[in-house]
Amino acid sequence: MKQVLYHWWDNTEPEVGARHFGVTAQVLIGSTDSDLADSFDVILCSPSMFADRFGVERWGHGFAEDVLPGGEVLPVRGVWLMKTWSPAAFEAAVERLVTAVSPGPDWQTVAARIGRHLPWEYDYRHDDQLNERAGLPRRKHSFWHDDYRT
């Protein structure tokens, strides 16, 4: 892990130990033999803030905009819940994750493993490369929106 950038929902970082908070974290991770890093983005919030931002009455808006057609299912990926705010606890958890999925045969493999828990900015490219090697077509844009279905 090279750096973590926090983007506070209410433009104010809460005190360590706060029980109601929300932030989008951009975690920059890269191999130890390079200064380059890829971005892994995650929503960190308390359970109470999760209920505020993803409650049924909010479906179709803001963080809860990606409701599947029909309006009955809202898949949520890339959310980590914390009882209380602690940047040290979050960063230690990320370090533990990176250690657990390393080493790998190449950076793309390690990044894809990290991406199972922290959405990776290039996951679609990795999937497209795997499909291309197997002689398969590129993946569809999204399963959320009917416009992309064939």
PDB file of N, CA and C in Angstrom, residues 4-8 13 23-26 44 85-88 90-91:
ATOM      1  N   VAL A   4      -3.301   6.319   0.962  1.00  0.00           N
ATOM      2  CA  VAL A   4      -4.755   6.284   1.063  1.00  0.00           C
ATOM      3  C   VAL A   4      -5.262   7.716   1.026  1.00  0.00           C
ATOM      4  N   LEU A   5      -6.197   7.977   0.131  1.00  0.00           N
ATOM      5  CA  LEU A   5      -6.839   9.288   0.047  1.00  0.00           C
ATOM      6  C   LEU A   5      -8.278   9.131   0.506  1.00  0.00           C
ATOM      7  N   TYR A   6      -8.690   9.951   1.454  1.00  0.00           N
ATOM      8  CA  TYR A   6     -10.042   9.877   1.999  1.00  0.00           C
ATOM      9  C   TYR A   6     -10.890  11.018   1.441  1.00  0.00           C
ATOM     10  N   HIS A   7     -12.078  10.684   0.971  1.00  0.00           N
ATOM     11  CA  HIS A   7     -13.020  11.665   0.437  1.00  0.00           C
ATOM     12  C   HIS A   7     -14.271  11.626   1.329  1.00  0.00           C
ATOM     13  N   TRP A   8     -14.339  12.576   2.261  1.00  0.00           N
ATOM     14  CA  TRP A   8     -15.393  12.567   3.291  1.00  0.00           C
ATOM     15  C   TRP A   8     -16.726  12.994   2.722  1.00  0.00           C
ATOM     16  N   GLU A  13     -13.717  15.225   8.328  1.00  0.00           N
ATOM     17  CA  GLU A  13     -13.278  13.960   8.912  1.00  0.00           C
ATOM     18  C   GLU A  13     -13.741  13.897  10.362  1.00  0.00           C
ATOM     19  N   VAL A  23     -17.153   7.609   4.328  1.00  0.00           N
ATOM     20  CA  VAL A  23     -16.044   8.107   3.529  1.00  0.00           C
ATOM     21  C   VAL A  23     -15.824   7.164   2.356  1.00  0.00           C
ATOM     22  N   THR A  24     -15.389   7.717   1.247  1.00  0.00           N
ATOM     23  CA  THR A  24     -14.917   6.906   0.146  1.00  0.00           C
ATOM     24  C   THR A  24     -13.395   6.973   0.199  1.00  0.00           C
ATOM     25  N   ALA A  25     -12.765   5.810   0.258  1.00  0.00           N
ATOM     26  CA  ALA A  25     -11.305   5.756   0.333  1.00  0.00           C
ATOM     27  C   ALA A  25     -10.748   5.292  -1.004  1.00  0.00           C
ATOM     28  N   GLN A  26      -9.751   5.985  -1.478  1.00  0.00           N
ATOM     29  CA  GLN A  26      -9.023   5.603  -2.677  1.00  0.00           C
ATOM     30  C   GLN A  26      -7.676   5.088  -2.187  1.00  0.00           C
ATOM     31  N   LEU A  44     -16.236   3.200   3.103  1.00  0.00           N
ATOM     32  CA  LEU A  44     -16.099   2.843   4.519  1.00  0.00           C
ATOM     33  C   LEU A  44     -17.166   3.603   5.275  1.00  0.00           C
ATOM     34  N   TRP A  85     -14.821   4.830  13.680  1.00  0.00           N
ATOM     35  CA  TRP A  85     -13.833   5.311  12.727  1.00  0.00           C
ATOM     36  C   TRP A  85     -12.432   5.206  13.299  1.00  0.00           C
ATOM     37  N   SER A  86     -11.539   4.573  12.530  1.00  0.00           N
ATOM     38  CA  SER A  86     -10.129   4.487  12.874  1.00  0.00           C
ATOM     39  C   SER A  86      -9.333   4.306  11.589  1.00  0.00           C
ATOM     40  N   PRO A  87      -8.628   5.354  11.133  1.00  0.00           N
ATOM     41  CA  PRO A  87      -7.816   5.181   9.936  1.00  0.00           C
ATOM     42  C   PRO A  87      -6.740   4.107  10.136  1.00  0.00           C
ATOM     43  N   ALA A  88      -6.198   3.999  11.335  1.00  0.00           N
ATOM     44  CA  ALA A  88      -5.164   2.993  11.594  1.00  0.00           C
ATOM     45  C   ALA A  88      -5.732   1.581  11.431  1.00  0.00           C
ATOM     46  N   PHE A  90      -8.357   0.682   9.573  1.00  0.00           N
ATOM     47  CA  PHE A  90      -8.633   0.448   8.162  1.00  0.00           C
ATOM     48  C   PHE A  90      -7.345   0.142   7.404  1.00  0.00           C
ATOM     49  N   GLU A  91      -6.322   0.956   7.593  1.00  0.00           N
ATOM     50  CA  GLU A  91      -5.075   0.765   6.859  1.00  0.00           C
ATOM     51  C   GLU A  91      -4.400  -0.551   7.246  1.00  0.00           C
TER      52      GLU A  91
END
